[in-house]
Every structure is written in structure tokens, then in C-alpha cells.
Amino acid sequence: MQMYSETDVDTSMLEARQVTILGYGSQGRAHALNLKDSGFNVVVGLRPDGASWAKAKADGLNVQAPNEAVKGAAIVAFLTPDMVQKSLYESVVDDIDQGAALLFAHGFAIHYGQVVARADLDVILIAPKGPGGLVRRQYEEGHGVPCLVAVSQDATGNALQLALAYSAGIGGARAGVIETTFAEETETDLFGEQAVLCGGATELIVAGFETLVEAGYQPEVAYYEVMHELKLIVDLLHEGGLRKMYKFISDTAAWGDMISGPRVVDDGSRAAMKQVLTEIQDGTFARNWIAENEAGMPEFKRLMNTDLEHPIEKVGADLRSRMDWLEE
Ligand code: NAD
Ligand code: MG
């Protein structure tokens, strides 16, 4: 494993050069503000009629339309939703300087061939392992969120150094930057969110809730048990792995964990995980997701509505409104 830290980075190569951030959502806002506070020359590229324009202006940033914003940039960071990166690239490519770098925070558009970069451009990845809010907060507190770095096209011979300079500017190099490839970052990121972090975890919660409620237990008690308390466990895992969780839960909980966990996530679940990974690797997932976008996301909306109308949502909203110490 190759890990870079601040001492490995030469930020002088970005000094007095322009970094353009396209998009001002979760990652875009954090990267733009961190880079600006690190002393870089930041320009934000946004649609003049879009909702983020006023916000970026109010944050004190230099905001221009995408075609203007990319002119003169050493790095153009595509921090818009993955599904709009192809059309955005096609609309600005003729305004991007010779020898500039395209930067991504997730490898989807490059890995699945949605964006095929001009041959004179570097193509680099700096993927923070955390949401934008955390990237900003950690930076302000003098820390950083660890990042992955990758290069898929090194036209200038400087692509890796340029990516590392950017990672230092957003604070990531303070926490460590691990070298990867676009393929590894994209496939592991998609797998993680589908099988474990989002898809796996929410399905486990809802199935646990339904099991308790169908058995006649009160929905409120079930909610506290399988949704609310999950955070306490996740915090222990995040801070100190399995060892810290086992240290803080009761022996009864630990025993139940060890004998029952493998019966819930069993060989069938592992086979399903493997199938999910196969469909990410062979491009099936990407193809279907791109087609779903092109069709106007009908299935996305239908599935999302089903999730949001689940009884656990109603019970949860009522209970959370009584816990005023919870942040929305
Ligand atoms: P987001 O949805 O929070 O923000 C997208 C922004 O893009 C919007 O604020 C808008 O300003 C802009 N935008 C939308 N359509 C546009 C268009 N047609 N032209 C110009 N601008 C447009 O996005 P995000 O979650 O910050 O994701 C950005 C990138 O970062 C993605 O590649 C994503 O995979 C990656 N990423 C996200 C996270 C995360 O936690 N959210 C973590 C790591 C990597
Ligand atoms: Mg789900």
C-alpha cells in the first residue's frame, strides 16, 4: 500500500494557478472553501439560473458560468452528480486549457467510459472517504478526511503530484492519501454503498423492524431498538473497530452477536454480495443506472417512495420530534 502525507506533497505547483470547481453541493462546497482557505485561486463554475449560484456567492467565492470558469484552470474538478458529468464535460471541453487536469471525487464517469478525456489532459481522482460536510468541518478544526488518489491519464507527467497538491489543499493529506486506481475506487465505493453502508444497512434495519412488529411488539420499541440505537454501535466501530464495540457492549450482547450474526448474514447473503459485486465489475449496474437516468428515473422515484412510506418512517419522525437533542 502506498500512503502519502503532507510531507510528500509539493503544493507550490498549484500556487498562483487556478482551480475550478464545477458544482457546489456536498463535495463542491467543501473543496472550494478548503482550497480557498489554503490560499489557492478558486473559481466555482455553476449554471447562472441554478440554486447554488447565490450560495457560492454568499460564501465569498468567485462564481462564473461553467464555460467561463474552466478557462485558464490548471485543474477542473467535476463535483456534480455523476450522471451529469458526461454532458457537462462535453459542454465545457472546448474551453479547457491544453495540458490541464480533470479531477473527479468518484471514478464512475471515467471508469465506465462516460467521459473520454482529450489526450492532452491529465485525469486524476481525489476521493475523500467522507461526506462534504465532514471534509469542511475537519479542515476548519485543523484535521482532514483521508482520501484516495488515482491517475488514469498522465499527459503532463505531473498528474500524481498535481492530485496530491489538491488533496493537501482540501486537508486530506493531513489524514493520509492512499494510492488506488479508478477501477478499484469506483468498484469498491459502489459495492460498499450497495451491500453494506446504505443498501445492506437499511434493509437489515427494516427487516428487523418488520420482524418485531409482525411478532406483536410495539413499533416504537422496535424503532428504538433497530434504528435509533444503531448509531451508538456504529460510533464504537468507527472509533475502535470490533474490539472497542465488544469492550463496551455486555457479554450477553457479544455472545448473541457471535452466535446469531452469522445466521442472519449467512452464505445466501454472501452469495448475494458476490452477485452485486459481479454486476458492478461487469458494467451491468452502471448500464442500468445510466438507462434509468435517461428514462427520467421512474423506477428510482417509485422505489424511493416505497421506502419513505414505510411505517418505520412515521414512527421514527414522531419519536425523533421528542428528542430535541437530535440534529436534523
Ligand atoms: P451533490 O448532489 O451534493 O451536488 C451536486 C451539485 O452539482 C449541485 O449543487 C449543483 O450545484 C451542481 N449541478 C447539478 N447539475 C449540474 C449541471 N448540469 N451543471 C453544473 N452543475 C450542476 O453532489 P455530491 O454528492 O457532492 O457529489 C459530487 C461528486 O462527489 C460525485 O462524483 C460523487 O460521487 C462524489 N462523492 C460524493 C460524496 C458524498 O458524500 N456526497 C463522497 C465522495 C465522493
Ligand atoms: Mg434500502
mmCIF file of C-alpha atoms and ligand atoms in Angstrom:
data_model
loop_
_atom_site.group_PDB
_atom_site.id
_atom_site.type_symbol
_atom_site.label_atom_id
_atom_site.label_comp_id
_atom_site.label_asym_id
_atom_site.label_seq_id
_atom_site.Cartn_x
_atom_site.Cartn_y
_atom_site.Cartn_z
ATOM 1 C CA MET A 1 0.000 0.000 0.000
ATOM 2 C CA GLN A 2 1.264 3.489 -0.892
ATOM 3 C CA MET A 3 0.188 6.220 1.525
ATOM 4 C CA TYR A 4 1.132 9.885 1.113
ATOM 5 C CA SER A 5 1.116 12.522 3.844
ATOM 6 C CA GLU A 6 1.646 16.286 3.889
ATOM 7 C CA THR A 7 5.436 15.979 3.794
ATOM 8 C CA ASP A 8 5.228 14.114 0.458
ATOM 9 C CA VAL A 9 3.319 16.937 -1.198
ATOM 10 C CA ASP A 10 4.650 19.961 -3.035
ATOM 11 C CA THR A 11 1.789 22.457 -3.144
ATOM 12 C CA SER A 12 3.938 25.076 -4.897
ATOM 13 C CA MET A 13 2.958 23.579 -8.249
ATOM 14 C CA LEU A 14 -0.578 24.893 -7.694
ATOM 15 C CA GLU A 15 0.407 28.294 -6.343
ATOM 16 C CA ALA A 16 -0.874 31.169 -8.463
ATOM 17 C CA ARG A 17 -2.688 28.691 -10.683
ATOM 18 C CA GLN A 18 -6.444 28.466 -10.963
ATOM 19 C CA VAL A 19 -8.515 25.581 -9.619
ATOM 20 C CA THR A 20 -12.064 25.424 -10.978
ATOM 21 C CA ILE A 21 -14.770 23.586 -9.070
ATOM 22 C CA LEU A 22 -17.837 22.601 -11.112
ATOM 23 C CA GLY A 23 -20.818 22.007 -8.828
ATOM 24 C CA TYR A 24 -21.493 23.359 -5.356
ATOM 25 C CA GLY A 25 -23.181 20.538 -3.471
ATOM 26 C CA SER A 26 -21.828 18.317 -0.712
ATOM 27 C CA GLN A 27 -18.275 17.901 -2.044
ATOM 28 C CA GLY A 28 -18.107 21.027 -4.224
ATOM 29 C CA ARG A 29 -18.711 23.494 -1.413
ATOM 30 C CA ALA A 30 -16.258 21.769 0.929
ATOM 31 C CA HIS A 31 -13.482 21.542 -1.676
ATOM 32 C CA ALA A 32 -13.954 25.131 -2.871
ATOM 33 C CA LEU A 33 -13.880 26.652 0.626
ATOM 34 C CA ASN A 34 -10.985 24.480 1.847
ATOM 35 C CA LEU A 35 -8.872 25.242 -1.243
ATOM 36 C CA LYS A 36 -9.615 28.953 -0.887
ATOM 37 C CA ASP A 37 -8.632 28.908 2.794
ATOM 38 C CA SER A 38 -5.444 27.052 1.791
ATOM 39 C CA GLY A 39 -4.542 30.036 -0.389
ATOM 40 C CA PHE A 40 -5.388 28.661 -3.827
ATOM 41 C CA ASN A 41 -7.031 30.649 -6.588
ATOM 42 C CA VAL A 42 -10.513 29.080 -6.712
ATOM 43 C CA VAL A 43 -13.243 29.677 -9.293
ATOM 44 C CA VAL A 44 -16.630 27.966 -8.975
ATOM 45 C CA GLY A 45 -18.469 27.064 -12.192
ATOM 46 C CA LEU A 46 -22.262 26.965 -11.924
ATOM 47 C CA ARG A 47 -25.337 27.408 -14.063
ATOM 48 C CA PRO A 48 -26.373 31.084 -13.692
ATOM 49 C CA ASP A 49 -30.000 30.049 -13.066
ATOM 50 C CA GLY A 50 -29.099 27.239 -10.651
ATOM 51 C CA ALA A 51 -29.868 27.183 -6.933
ATOM 52 C CA SER A 52 -26.221 27.041 -5.822
ATOM 53 C CA TRP A 53 -25.120 30.276 -7.510
ATOM 54 C CA ALA A 54 -26.321 32.598 -4.734
ATOM 55 C CA LYS A 55 -24.951 30.294 -2.048
ATOM 56 C CA ALA A 56 -21.452 30.205 -3.520
ATOM 57 C CA LYS A 57 -21.529 33.990 -3.947
ATOM 58 C CA ALA A 58 -22.640 34.447 -0.335
ATOM 59 C CA ASP A 59 -19.703 32.249 0.730
ATOM 60 C CA GLY A 60 -17.401 34.816 -0.876
ATOM 61 C CA LEU A 61 -16.348 32.765 -3.889
ATOM 62 C CA ASN A 62 -15.627 33.812 -7.448
ATOM 63 C CA VAL A 63 -18.559 32.273 -9.371
ATOM 64 C CA GLN A 64 -18.824 32.068 -13.160
ATOM 65 C CA ALA A 65 -20.776 30.093 -15.755
ATOM 66 C CA PRO A 66 -19.075 26.722 -16.414
ATOM 67 C CA ASN A 67 -17.648 27.687 -19.825
ATOM 68 C CA GLU A 68 -16.051 30.839 -18.418
ATOM 69 C CA ALA A 69 -14.971 29.168 -15.178
ATOM 70 C CA VAL A 70 -12.872 26.442 -16.818
ATOM 71 C CA LYS A 71 -10.818 28.900 -18.889
ATOM 72 C CA GLY A 72 -7.298 29.220 -17.518
ATOM 73 C CA ALA A 73 -7.745 26.473 -14.912
ATOM 74 C CA ALA A 74 -4.880 24.098 -14.064
ATOM 75 C CA ILE A 75 -7.442 21.728 -12.539
ATOM 76 C CA VAL A 76 -11.125 21.378 -13.408
ATOM 77 C CA ALA A 77 -12.903 19.405 -10.656
ATOM 78 C CA PHE A 78 -16.169 17.697 -11.669
ATOM 79 C CA LEU A 79 -18.143 17.776 -8.412
ATOM 80 C CA THR A 80 -21.612 17.495 -9.882
ATOM 81 C CA PRO A 81 -23.784 14.367 -9.653
ATOM 82 C CA ASP A 82 -22.051 11.517 -11.512
ATOM 83 C CA MET A 83 -24.860 11.298 -14.052
ATOM 84 C CA VAL A 84 -24.430 14.867 -15.329
ATOM 85 C CA GLN A 85 -20.640 14.733 -15.698
ATOM 86 C CA LYS A 86 -20.734 13.420 -19.276
ATOM 87 C CA SER A 87 -22.922 16.206 -20.653
ATOM 88 C CA LEU A 88 -21.122 18.824 -18.551
ATOM 89 C CA TYR A 89 -17.722 17.673 -19.842
ATOM 90 C CA GLU A 90 -18.968 17.769 -23.428
ATOM 91 C CA SER A 91 -20.285 21.302 -22.942
ATOM 92 C CA VAL A 92 -17.039 22.731 -21.483
ATOM 93 C CA VAL A 93 -14.278 20.644 -23.115
ATOM 94 C CA ASP A 94 -13.537 23.201 -25.843
ATOM 95 C CA ASP A 95 -12.872 25.873 -23.200
ATOM 96 C CA ILE A 96 -10.431 23.824 -21.113
ATOM 97 C CA ASP A 97 -6.742 24.803 -21.482
ATOM 98 C CA GLN A 98 -4.237 22.483 -23.147
ATOM 99 C CA GLY A 99 -2.487 20.317 -20.547
ATOM 100 C CA ALA A 100 -4.993 20.979 -17.726
ATOM 101 C CA ALA A 101 -6.218 18.237 -15.390
ATOM 102 C CA LEU A 102 -9.724 16.845 -14.995
ATOM 103 C CA LEU A 103 -10.325 15.894 -11.372
ATOM 104 C CA PHE A 104 -13.047 13.614 -10.014
ATOM 105 C CA ALA A 105 -14.128 12.724 -6.466
ATOM 106 C CA HIS A 106 -15.557 9.385 -7.626
ATOM 107 C CA GLY A 107 -14.407 7.395 -10.639
ATOM 108 C CA PHE A 108 -17.770 6.446 -12.177
ATOM 109 C CA ALA A 109 -17.747 8.696 -15.258
ATOM 110 C CA ILE A 110 -14.198 7.758 -16.244
ATOM 111 C CA HIS A 111 -14.258 4.091 -15.286
ATOM 112 C CA TYR A 112 -17.452 3.355 -17.214
ATOM 113 C CA GLY A 113 -16.367 5.384 -20.232
ATOM 114 C CA GLN A 114 -18.917 8.194 -19.903
ATOM 115 C CA VAL A 115 -16.173 10.808 -20.066
ATOM 116 C CA VAL A 116 -13.377 10.127 -22.543
ATOM 117 C CA ALA A 117 -10.858 12.868 -21.867
ATOM 118 C CA ARG A 118 -8.964 14.763 -24.543
ATOM 119 C CA ALA A 119 -5.477 13.261 -24.976
ATOM 120 C CA ASP A 120 -3.634 16.371 -23.749
ATOM 121 C CA LEU A 121 -5.420 16.377 -20.364
ATOM 122 C CA ASP A 122 -4.440 14.686 -17.101
ATOM 123 C CA VAL A 123 -7.230 12.685 -15.464
ATOM 124 C CA ILE A 124 -6.964 12.393 -11.702
ATOM 125 C CA LEU A 125 -9.046 11.276 -8.739
ATOM 126 C CA ILE A 126 -9.132 12.635 -5.202
ATOM 127 C CA ALA A 127 -11.908 10.811 -3.384
ATOM 128 C CA PRO A 128 -12.451 11.871 0.239
ATOM 129 C CA LYS A 129 -13.640 8.974 2.370
ATOM 130 C CA GLY A 130 -16.438 11.017 3.897
ATOM 131 C CA PRO A 131 -19.261 13.414 3.019
ATOM 132 C CA GLY A 132 -18.596 17.052 2.157
ATOM 133 C CA GLY A 133 -19.813 18.416 5.481
ATOM 134 C CA LEU A 134 -17.162 16.402 7.273
ATOM 135 C CA VAL A 135 -14.469 17.395 4.742
ATOM 136 C CA ARG A 136 -15.195 21.035 5.583
ATOM 137 C CA ARG A 137 -15.572 20.623 9.365
ATOM 138 C CA GLN A 138 -12.399 18.558 9.795
ATOM 139 C CA TYR A 139 -10.452 21.094 7.749
ATOM 140 C CA GLU A 140 -11.720 24.007 9.860
ATOM 141 C CA GLU A 141 -10.670 22.138 13.005
ATOM 142 C CA GLY A 142 -7.164 21.631 11.641
ATOM 143 C CA HIS A 143 -7.632 17.993 10.649
ATOM 144 C CA GLY A 144 -8.567 16.268 7.415
ATOM 145 C CA VAL A 145 -10.605 13.432 5.964
ATOM 146 C CA PRO A 146 -8.454 10.672 4.407
ATOM 147 C CA CYS A 147 -8.562 10.483 0.623
ATOM 148 C CA LEU A 148 -7.855 8.065 -2.183
ATOM 149 C CA VAL A 149 -5.725 9.248 -5.103
ATOM 150 C CA ALA A 150 -5.563 7.785 -8.612
ATOM 151 C CA VAL A 151 -4.348 8.746 -12.048
ATOM 152 C CA SER A 152 -5.968 7.352 -15.182
ATOM 153 C CA GLN A 153 -4.279 9.609 -17.739
ATOM 154 C CA ASP A 154 -0.898 11.276 -17.197
ATOM 155 C CA ALA A 155 -0.468 13.534 -20.214
ATOM 156 C CA THR A 156 1.833 16.025 -18.490
ATOM 157 C CA GLY A 157 3.913 13.610 -16.414
ATOM 158 C CA ASN A 158 2.839 15.616 -13.325
ATOM 159 C CA ALA A 159 -0.616 14.170 -12.765
ATOM 160 C CA LEU A 160 0.071 12.430 -9.454
ATOM 161 C CA GLN A 161 1.864 15.447 -7.931
ATOM 162 C CA LEU A 162 -0.967 17.718 -9.038
ATOM 163 C CA ALA A 163 -3.570 15.438 -7.457
ATOM 164 C CA LEU A 164 -1.591 15.306 -4.218
ATOM 165 C CA ALA A 165 -1.315 19.108 -4.135
ATOM 166 C CA TYR A 166 -5.115 19.304 -4.448
ATOM 167 C CA SER A 167 -5.565 16.732 -1.684
ATOM 168 C CA ALA A 168 -3.349 18.835 0.573
ATOM 169 C CA GLY A 169 -5.452 21.906 -0.281
ATOM 170 C CA ILE A 170 -8.660 20.239 0.895
ATOM 171 C CA GLY A 171 -6.976 18.905 4.041
ATOM 172 C CA GLY A 172 -6.884 15.255 3.008
ATOM 173 C CA ALA A 173 -3.100 14.936 3.136
ATOM 174 C CA ARG A 174 -3.221 15.705 6.870
ATOM 175 C CA ALA A 175 -5.025 12.382 7.362
ATOM 176 C CA GLY A 176 -3.248 10.398 4.650
ATOM 177 C CA VAL A 177 -3.841 9.775 0.957
ATOM 178 C CA ILE A 178 -3.841 6.185 -0.282
ATOM 179 C CA GLU A 179 -2.967 5.392 -3.887
ATOM 180 C CA THR A 180 -5.561 3.405 -5.821
ATOM 181 C CA THR A 181 -6.895 3.089 -9.374
ATOM 182 C CA PHE A 182 -10.106 4.461 -10.866
ATOM 183 C CA ALA A 183 -11.339 0.860 -11.171
ATOM 184 C CA GLU A 184 -10.667 -0.013 -7.527
ATOM 185 C CA GLU A 185 -12.147 3.218 -6.159
ATOM 186 C CA THR A 186 -15.259 3.023 -8.312
ATOM 187 C CA GLU A 187 -16.000 -0.662 -7.785
ATOM 188 C CA THR A 188 -15.345 -0.699 -4.025
ATOM 189 C CA ASP A 189 -17.290 2.535 -3.496
ATOM 190 C CA LEU A 190 -20.335 1.212 -5.353
ATOM 191 C CA PHE A 191 -20.110 -2.132 -3.592
ATOM 192 C CA GLY A 192 -19.794 -0.520 -0.164
ATOM 193 C CA GLU A 193 -22.822 1.708 -0.568
ATOM 194 C CA GLN A 194 -24.953 -1.037 -2.115
ATOM 195 C CA ALA A 195 -24.113 -4.066 0.001
ATOM 196 C CA VAL A 196 -23.125 -2.602 3.351
ATOM 197 C CA LEU A 197 -23.396 1.125 4.087
ATOM 198 C CA CYS A 198 -26.707 2.110 2.519
ATOM 199 C CA GLY A 199 -28.456 -0.861 0.905
ATOM 200 C CA GLY A 200 -27.327 -3.550 3.321
ATOM 201 C CA ALA A 201 -27.758 -1.484 6.482
ATOM 202 C CA THR A 202 -31.210 -0.070 5.658
ATOM 203 C CA GLU A 203 -32.532 -3.453 4.568
ATOM 204 C CA LEU A 204 -31.253 -5.017 7.791
ATOM 205 C CA ILE A 205 -32.940 -2.287 9.863
ATOM 206 C CA VAL A 206 -36.278 -2.531 8.063
ATOM 207 C CA ALA A 207 -36.287 -6.344 8.167
ATOM 208 C CA GLY A 208 -35.534 -6.248 11.906
ATOM 209 C CA PHE A 209 -38.321 -3.713 12.471
ATOM 210 C CA GLU A 210 -40.845 -5.773 10.477
ATOM 211 C CA THR A 211 -39.873 -8.964 12.297
ATOM 212 C CA LEU A 212 -40.525 -7.380 15.698
ATOM 213 C CA VAL A 213 -43.750 -5.613 14.691
ATOM 214 C CA GLU A 214 -45.184 -8.703 12.974
ATOM 215 C CA ALA A 215 -44.477 -10.628 16.178
ATOM 216 C CA GLY A 216 -46.714 -8.170 18.066
ATOM 217 C CA TYR A 217 -44.175 -5.840 19.671
ATOM 218 C CA GLN A 218 -44.837 -2.080 19.737
ATOM 219 C CA PRO A 219 -43.464 -0.229 16.676
ATOM 220 C CA GLU A 220 -41.975 2.469 18.937
ATOM 221 C CA VAL A 221 -39.983 -0.060 20.915
ATOM 222 C CA ALA A 222 -38.889 -1.747 17.689
ATOM 223 C CA TYR A 223 -37.777 1.604 16.238
ATOM 224 C CA TYR A 224 -35.582 2.443 19.213
ATOM 225 C CA GLU A 225 -34.064 -0.999 19.106
ATOM 226 C CA VAL A 226 -33.157 -1.388 15.439
ATOM 227 C CA MET A 227 -32.796 2.176 14.086
ATOM 228 C CA HIS A 228 -32.085 4.624 16.907
ATOM 229 C CA GLU A 229 -29.523 2.534 18.756
ATOM 230 C CA LEU A 230 -27.586 1.652 15.629
ATOM 231 C CA LYS A 231 -25.693 4.931 15.883
ATOM 232 C CA LEU A 232 -24.206 4.032 19.243
ATOM 233 C CA ILE A 233 -22.809 0.805 17.789
ATOM 234 C CA VAL A 234 -21.577 2.436 14.591
ATOM 235 C CA ASP A 235 -19.746 5.105 16.618
ATOM 236 C CA LEU A 236 -17.912 2.409 18.592
ATOM 237 C CA LEU A 237 -16.964 0.570 15.391
ATOM 238 C CA HIS A 238 -15.844 3.811 13.747
ATOM 239 C CA GLU A 239 -13.666 4.770 16.707
ATOM 240 C CA GLY A 240 -12.139 1.429 17.612
ATOM 241 C CA GLY A 241 -13.278 -1.427 15.380
ATOM 242 C CA LEU A 242 -14.800 -4.679 16.605
ATOM 243 C CA ARG A 243 -12.572 -4.639 19.700
ATOM 244 C CA LYS A 244 -13.993 -1.356 21.007
ATOM 245 C CA MET A 245 -17.575 -2.434 20.353
ATOM 246 C CA TYR A 246 -17.055 -5.713 22.218
ATOM 247 C CA LYS A 247 -15.455 -3.818 25.085
ATOM 248 C CA PHE A 248 -18.490 -1.565 25.542
ATOM 249 C CA ILE A 249 -21.408 -3.908 24.945
ATOM 250 C CA SER A 250 -22.496 -6.512 27.510
ATOM 251 C CA ASP A 251 -21.250 -10.081 27.424
ATOM 252 C CA THR A 252 -24.828 -11.123 26.652
ATOM 253 C CA ALA A 253 -24.871 -8.836 23.609
ATOM 254 C CA ALA A 254 -21.451 -10.082 22.494
ATOM 255 C CA TRP A 255 -22.477 -13.740 22.821
ATOM 256 C CA GLY A 256 -25.685 -13.087 20.858
ATOM 257 C CA ASP A 257 -23.668 -11.217 18.234
ATOM 258 C CA MET A 258 -21.289 -14.121 17.723
ATOM 259 C CA ILE A 259 -23.829 -16.937 17.567
ATOM 260 C CA SER A 260 -26.694 -15.151 15.736
ATOM 261 C CA GLY A 261 -24.981 -12.652 13.399
ATOM 262 C CA PRO A 262 -23.702 -15.351 11.030
ATOM 263 C CA ARG A 263 -27.203 -16.896 10.862
ATOM 264 C CA VAL A 264 -28.671 -13.583 9.602
ATOM 265 C CA VAL A 265 -25.833 -12.696 7.232
ATOM 266 C CA ASP A 266 -25.358 -16.258 6.021
ATOM 267 C CA ASP A 267 -23.995 -17.961 2.909
ATOM 268 C CA GLY A 268 -27.054 -16.780 0.972
ATOM 269 C CA SER A 269 -26.286 -13.154 1.861
ATOM 270 C CA ARG A 270 -22.645 -13.639 0.944
ATOM 271 C CA ALA A 271 -23.618 -15.123 -2.420
ATOM 272 C CA ALA A 272 -25.880 -12.120 -2.999
ATOM 273 C CA MET A 273 -22.994 -9.782 -2.136
ATOM 274 C CA LYS A 274 -20.816 -11.561 -4.646
ATOM 275 C CA GLN A 275 -23.529 -11.172 -7.300
ATOM 276 C CA VAL A 276 -23.844 -7.441 -6.525
ATOM 277 C CA LEU A 277 -20.069 -7.117 -6.947
ATOM 278 C CA THR A 278 -20.096 -9.058 -10.218
ATOM 279 C CA GLU A 279 -22.726 -6.710 -11.676
ATOM 280 C CA ILE A 280 -20.620 -3.699 -10.643
ATOM 281 C CA GLN A 281 -17.493 -5.226 -12.201
ATOM 282 C CA ASP A 282 -19.077 -6.302 -15.496
ATOM 283 C CA GLY A 283 -20.819 -2.939 -16.003
ATOM 284 C CA THR A 284 -24.400 -4.201 -15.602
ATOM 285 C CA PHE A 285 -25.108 -1.853 -12.690
ATOM 286 C CA ALA A 286 -23.663 1.179 -14.493
ATOM 287 C CA ARG A 287 -25.549 0.427 -17.711
ATOM 288 C CA ASN A 288 -28.869 0.089 -15.896
ATOM 289 C CA TRP A 289 -28.316 3.222 -13.796
ATOM 290 C CA ILE A 290 -27.427 5.304 -16.863
ATOM 291 C CA ALA A 291 -30.537 3.987 -18.673
ATOM 292 C CA GLU A 292 -32.687 4.769 -15.621
ATOM 293 C CA ASN A 293 -31.420 8.368 -15.697
ATOM 294 C CA GLU A 294 -32.078 8.679 -19.405
ATOM 295 C CA ALA A 295 -35.653 7.469 -18.838
ATOM 296 C CA GLY A 296 -36.279 10.208 -16.235
ATOM 297 C CA MET A 297 -35.749 7.969 -13.171
ATOM 298 C CA PRO A 298 -39.252 6.386 -12.933
ATOM 299 C CA GLU A 299 -38.094 3.311 -11.011
ATOM 300 C CA PHE A 300 -35.837 5.419 -8.760
ATOM 301 C CA LYS A 301 -38.829 7.550 -7.756
ATOM 302 C CA ARG A 302 -41.114 4.553 -7.257
ATOM 303 C CA LEU A 303 -38.641 2.696 -5.036
ATOM 304 C CA MET A 304 -37.788 5.829 -3.069
ATOM 305 C CA ASN A 305 -41.492 6.495 -2.375
ATOM 306 C CA THR A 306 -41.954 2.940 -1.155
ATOM 307 C CA ASP A 307 -39.048 3.364 1.265
ATOM 308 C CA LEU A 308 -40.246 6.738 2.537
ATOM 309 C CA GLU A 309 -43.802 5.483 3.086
ATOM 310 C CA HIS A 310 -42.690 2.567 5.252
ATOM 311 C CA PRO A 311 -44.248 2.594 8.763
ATOM 312 C CA ILE A 312 -40.768 2.885 10.320
ATOM 313 C CA GLU A 313 -40.591 6.395 8.846
ATOM 314 C CA LYS A 314 -43.798 7.547 10.526
ATOM 315 C CA VAL A 315 -42.862 6.067 13.905
ATOM 316 C CA GLY A 316 -39.354 7.457 13.602
ATOM 317 C CA ALA A 317 -40.491 11.000 12.774
ATOM 318 C CA ASP A 318 -42.811 11.051 15.822
ATOM 319 C CA LEU A 319 -40.175 9.746 18.202
ATOM 320 C CA ARG A 320 -37.381 11.944 16.880
ATOM 321 C CA SER A 321 -39.523 15.075 17.300
ATOM 322 C CA ARG A 322 -39.454 14.377 21.061
ATOM 323 C CA MET A 323 -35.673 14.137 21.167
ATOM 324 C CA ASP A 324 -34.772 17.774 20.676
ATOM 325 C CA TRP A 325 -31.081 16.983 21.149
ATOM 326 C CA LEU A 326 -31.076 15.223 17.770
ATOM 327 C CA GLU A 327 -29.821 17.286 14.849
ATOM 328 C CA GLU A 328 -31.958 17.043 11.722
HETATM 329 P P1 NAD B 1 -24.402 16.966 -4.878
HETATM 330 O O1 NAD B 1 -25.597 16.299 -5.432
HETATM 331 O O2 NAD B 1 -24.332 17.268 -3.429
HETATM 332 O O3 NAD B 1 -24.136 18.354 -5.618
HETATM 333 C C1 NAD B 1 -24.188 18.472 -6.976
HETATM 334 C C2 NAD B 1 -24.024 19.939 -7.390
HETATM 335 O O4 NAD B 1 -23.819 19.912 -8.794
HETATM 336 C C3 NAD B 1 -25.252 20.800 -7.161
HETATM 337 O O5 NAD B 1 -25.095 21.563 -6.008
HETATM 338 C C4 NAD B 1 -25.259 21.709 -8.361
HETATM 339 O O6 NAD B 1 -24.593 22.890 -7.991
HETATM 340 C C5 NAD B 1 -24.379 21.058 -9.365
HETATM 341 N N1 NAD B 1 -25.005 20.654 -10.635
HETATM 342 C C6 NAD B 1 -26.011 19.767 -10.808
HETATM 343 N N2 NAD B 1 -26.284 19.637 -12.120
HETATM 344 C C7 NAD B 1 -25.421 20.452 -12.783
HETATM 345 C C8 NAD B 1 -25.184 20.757 -14.153
HETATM 346 N N3 NAD B 1 -25.923 20.193 -15.112
HETATM 347 N N4 NAD B 1 -24.209 21.640 -14.435
HETATM 348 C C9 NAD B 1 -23.472 22.230 -13.484
HETATM 349 N N5 NAD B 1 -23.637 21.966 -12.180
HETATM 350 C C10 NAD B 1 -24.600 21.100 -11.841
HETATM 351 O O7 NAD B 1 -23.135 16.092 -5.340
HETATM 352 P P2 NAD B 1 -22.044 15.404 -4.401
HETATM 353 O O8 NAD B 1 -22.702 14.405 -3.519
HETATM 354 O O9 NAD B 1 -21.177 16.450 -3.811
HETATM 355 O O10 NAD B 1 -21.223 14.577 -5.495
HETATM 356 C C11 NAD B 1 -20.255 15.184 -6.314
HETATM 357 C C12 NAD B 1 -19.220 14.144 -6.667
HETATM 358 O O11 NAD B 1 -18.546 13.741 -5.472
HETATM 359 C C13 NAD B 1 -19.800 12.875 -7.274
HETATM 360 O O12 NAD B 1 -18.886 12.377 -8.220
HETATM 361 C C14 NAD B 1 -19.876 11.933 -6.078
HETATM 362 O O13 NAD B 1 -19.851 10.574 -6.454
HETATM 363 C C15 NAD B 1 -18.615 12.337 -5.344
HETATM 364 N N6 NAD B 1 -18.559 11.996 -3.914
HETATM 365 C C16 NAD B 1 -19.597 12.328 -3.089
HETATM 366 C C17 NAD B 1 -19.522 12.051 -1.741
HETATM 367 C C18 NAD B 1 -20.629 12.444 -0.799
HETATM 368 O O14 NAD B 1 -20.554 12.095 0.379
HETATM 369 N N7 NAD B 1 -21.675 13.174 -1.196
HETATM 370 C C19 NAD B 1 -18.387 11.417 -1.209
HETATM 371 C C20 NAD B 1 -17.313 11.132 -2.072
HETATM 372 C C21 NAD B 1 -17.419 11.419 -3.418
HETATM 373 MG MG MG B 2 -32.971 0.235 1.203
#
